[in-house]
Backbone as CSV, one residue per row, in Angstrom:
resi,resn,N_x,N_y,N_z,CA_x,CA_y,CA_z,C_x,C_y,C_z
1,ALA,-53.266,41.216,15.118,-52.879,40.770,13.778,-51.347,40.732,13.688
2,PRO,-50.813,39.728,13.022,-49.356,39.664,12.880,-48.850,40.778,11.966
3,GLY,-47.693,41.302,12.288,-47.075,42.333,11.460,-46.478,41.733,10.194
4,ARG,-45.959,42.601,9.347,-45.405,42.178,8.060,-44.258,41.178,8.232
5,GLU,-43.347,41.447,9.169,-42.188,40.565,9.363,-42.615,39.178,9.865
6,LEU,-43.548,39.138,10.810,-44.037,37.846,11.311,-44.741,37.078,10.199
7,ARG,-45.515,37.761,9.390,-46.194,37.117,8.256,-45.167,36.495,7.306
8,ARG,-44.070,37.210,7.039,-43.030,36.673,6.143,-42.347,35.449,6.747
9,VAL,-42.095,35.467,8.048,-41.499,34.309,8.726,-42.415,33.092,8.588
10,LEU,-43.696,33.285,8.830,-44.654,32.173,8.740,-44.787,31.660,7.306
11,GLN,-44.822,32.557,6.345,-44.928,32.141,4.951,-43.694,31.360,4.517
12,ALA,-42.509,31.762,4.992,-41.282,31.029,4.665,-41.288,29.649,5.313
13,ARG,-41.768,29.559,6.537,-41.807,28.279,7.241,-42.838,27.335,6.615
14,ASP,-44.038,27.840,6.405,-45.142,26.973,5.982,-45.179,26.728,4.474
15,ARG,-44.855,27.718,3.671,-44.801,27.656,2.211,-46.144,27.427,1.531
16,HIS,-47.094,26.776,2.197,-48.438,26.556,1.647,-49.402,26.343,2.813
17,CYS,-50.684,26.263,2.512,-51.681,25.986,3.542,-51.276,24.717,4.280
18,ARG,-51.373,24.727,5.582,-50.904,23.618,6.396,-51.941,22.532,6.622
19,ALA,-53.080,22.600,5.950,-54.042,21.502,6.025,-53.490,20.331,5.212
20,PRO,-53.734,19.105,5.645,-53.209,17.942,4.918,-53.615,17.954,3.442
21,GLY,-52.628,17.888,2.567,-52.871,17.795,1.135,-53.187,19.095,0.420
22,CYS,-53.259,20.207,1.109,-53.598,21.477,0.472,-52.328,22.156,-0.034
23,ALA,-52.390,22.702,-1.244,-51.211,23.318,-1.858,-51.391,24.811,-2.141
24,VAL,-52.382,25.461,-1.515,-52.557,26.897,-1.715,-51.308,27.594,-1.171
25,PRO,-50.649,28.438,-1.974,-49.427,29.106,-1.520,-49.668,29.932,-0.248
26,ALA,-48.688,29.940,0.639,-48.808,30.650,1.914,-49.122,32.127,1.725
27,ARG,-48.622,32.733,0.666,-48.874,34.161,0.453,-50.355,34.453,0.206
28,ARG,-51.140,33.423,-0.132,-52.582,33.588,-0.347,-53.401,33.096,0.841
29,CYS,-52.738,32.739,1.932,-53.411,32.173,3.103,-53.656,33.211,4.194
30,ASP,-54.578,32.876,5.078,-54.784,33.632,6.311,-53.734,33.172,7.316
31,ILE,-53.406,34.036,8.261,-52.569,33.641,9.388,-53.541,33.274,10.508
32,ASP,-53.466,32.043,10.969,-54.430,31.513,11.929,-53.779,31.250,13.279
33,HIS,-54.464,31.636,14.337,-54.046,31.298,15.701,-54.519,29.873,15.995
34,THR,-53.626,28.985,16.387,-54.025,27.625,16.741,-55.002,27.670,17.911
35,VAL,-54.697,28.463,18.923,-55.648,28.777,19.992,-56.183,30.154,19.646
36,GLU,-57.484,30.258,19.495,-58.077,31.521,19.061,-57.591,32.698,19.906
37,TRP,-57.327,33.809,19.248,-56.837,35.003,19.915,-57.788,35.429,21.038
38,ARG,-59.067,35.371,20.770,-60.043,35.814,21.788,-60.087,34.870,22.985
39,ARG,-59.459,33.684,22.837,-59.385,32.733,23.959,-57.972,32.667,24.545
40,GLY,-57.195,33.704,24.294,-55.869,33.787,24.889,-54.722,33.361,24.004
41,GLY,-54.996,33.035,22.730,-53.925,32.658,21.804,-52.963,33.812,21.577
42,ARG,-51.688,33.533,21.640,-50.677,34.572,21.452,-50.316,34.717,19.977
43,THR,-49.867,35.891,19.596,-49.485,36.168,18.218,-47.972,36.031,18.096
44,VAL,-47.512,34.777,18.091,-46.092,34.432,17.974,-45.982,33.231,17.023
45,PRO,-44.836,33.019,16.367,-44.711,31.935,15.388,-45.085,30.554,15.937
46,GLU,-44.842,30.325,17.220,-45.117,29.013,17.812,-46.601,28.694,17.941
47,THR,-47.459,29.686,17.736,-48.900,29.455,17.884,-49.686,29.837,16.641
48,LEU,-48.977,30.111,15.541,-49.631,30.548,14.305,-49.309,29.610,13.158
49,SER,-50.162,29.628,12.136,-49.887,28.868,10.920,-50.641,29.508,9.762
50,CYS,-50.218,29.150,8.557,-50.864,29.637,7.339,-51.948,28.644,6.931
51,LEU,-53.181,29.132,6.818,-54.299,28.304,6.368,-55.055,29.048,5.280
52,CYS,-55.397,28.342,4.211,-56.236,28.960,3.178,-57.603,29.255,3.805
53,ARG,-58.347,30.112,3.187,-59.641,30.512,3.752,-60.547,29.306,3.977
54,TYR,-60.566,28.360,3.023,-61.422,27.175,3.163,-61.085,26.396,4.437
55,HIS,-59.801,26.122,4.647,-59.405,25.330,5.818,-59.462,26.144,7.113
56,HIS,-59.305,27.441,7.019,-59.460,28.301,8.191,-60.899,28.210,8.697
57,VAL,-61.855,28.299,7.796,-63.269,28.249,8.162,-63.687,26.830,8.559
58,MET,-63.044,25.829,7.994,-63.397,24.436,8.273,-63.327,24.122,9.764
59,ARG,-62.468,24.809,10.487,-62.343,24.583,11.924,-63.645,24.866,12.654
60,GLU,-64.498,25.695,12.075,-65.780,26.011,12.710,-66.815,24.919,12.505
61,PHE,-66.470,23.871,11.752,-67.416,22.808,11.446,-66.966,21.458,12.002
62,GLY,-66.401,21.480,13.207,-66.097,20.240,13.899,-64.672,19.740,13.823
63,TRP,-63.822,20.372,13.058,-62.422,19.962,12.989,-61.644,20.641,14.109
64,GLY,-60.762,19.881,14.765,-59.907,20.433,15.807,-58.513,20.667,15.265
65,LEU,-57.801,21.593,15.876,-56.435,21.880,15.459,-55.593,22.156,16.696
66,ALA,-54.452,21.489,16.780,-53.503,21.696,17.878,-52.115,21.853,17.282
67,GLN,-51.234,22.484,18.034,-49.844,22.667,17.612,-48.972,22.212,18.793
68,PRO,-48.800,20.873,18.942,-48.086,20.346,20.104,-46.615,20.742,20.151
69,VAL,-46.027,20.961,18.989,-44.644,21.389,18.844,-44.678,22.556,17.867
70,PRO,-43.913,23.618,18.093,-43.962,24.752,17.168,-43.795,24.321,15.702
71,GLY,-44.778,24.685,14.887,-44.734,24.373,13.463,-45.365,23.049,13.079
72,VAL,-45.631,22.163,14.029,-46.250,20.864,13.746,-47.729,20.972,14.088
73,LEU,-48.579,20.705,13.101,-50.021,20.813,13.320,-50.666,19.434,13.368
74,GLU,-51.592,19.266,14.291,-52.386,18.044,14.385,-53.844,18.408,14.191
75,TRP,-54.392,17.927,13.090,-55.797,18.127,12.760,-56.577,16.920,13.269
76,THR,-57.724,17.155,13.900,-58.585,16.062,14.349,-59.926,16.205,13.650
77,SER,-60.301,15.159,12.902,-61.561,15.181,12.161,-62.730,15.064,13.131
78,PRO,-63.936,15.405,12.675,-65.106,15.236,13.540,-65.275,13.779,14.011
79,GLY,-64.750,12.826,13.250,-64.825,11.413,13.626,-63.700,10.957,14.541
80,GLY,-62.752,11.863,14.859,-61.684,11.541,15.786,-60.358,11.118,15.167
81,ARG,-60.283,11.060,13.850,-59.018,10.694,13.210,-58.051,11.879,13.234
82,VAL,-56.768,11.609,13.515,-55.764,12.666,13.625,-54.851,12.649,12.405
83,TYR,-54.631,13.828,11.834,-53.730,14.033,10.703,-52.657,15.005,11.153
84,ARG,-51.402,14.681,10.896,-50.290,15.532,11.349,-49.550,16.101,10.146
85,THR,-49.259,17.406,10.191,-48.458,18.033,9.147,-47.273,18.740,9.793
86,SER,-46.152,18.708,9.094,-44.939,19.389,9.538,-44.497,20.350,8.448
87,PRO,-43.818,21.435,8.815,-43.360,22.366,7.779,-42.276,21.717,6.916
88,SER,-42.227,22.138,5.669,-41.182,21.661,4.761,-39.855,22.281,5.166
89,ARG,-38.787,21.610,4.807,-37.474,22.205,5.044,-37.316,23.411,4.125
90,ILE,-36.723,24.462,4.647,-36.498,25.651,3.841,-35.328,25.408,2.882
91,ALA,-34.323,24.700,3.327,-33.168,24.389,2.490,-32.756,22.946,2.783
92,PRO,-32.222,22.268,1.780,-31.768,20.890,2.029,-30.597,20.867,3.009
93,PRO,-30.436,19.770,3.732,-29.304,19.701,4.660,-27.976,19.772,3.901
94,ALA,-26.970,20.332,4.553,-25.643,20.458,3.931,-25.019,19.077,3.770
95,ARG,-24.313,18.895,2.660,-23.618,17.622,2.431,-22.291,17.654,3.153
96,ARG,-21.865,16.517,3.635,-20.574,16.431,4.322,-19.548,15.819,3.428
């Protein structure tokens, strides 16, 4: 299980459930291993994301999830369609 500090890092990065279109706040989400822990998934920010309970469980019903780049999630529907989500910026870029 991720410790308190890792949970805070993930919540700051993700801000909400990382399923496409879901707005459940990250503080109310589960921390999910993109590759299941029991299958060798590591407990590090590059392999974790915040998912609400509904979307966490949805993976057991035919949806695939990959994290090709740290923080970028690719959801694959049972029909093969791919949806990509990226974390929001924590702060706007500095003006020059």
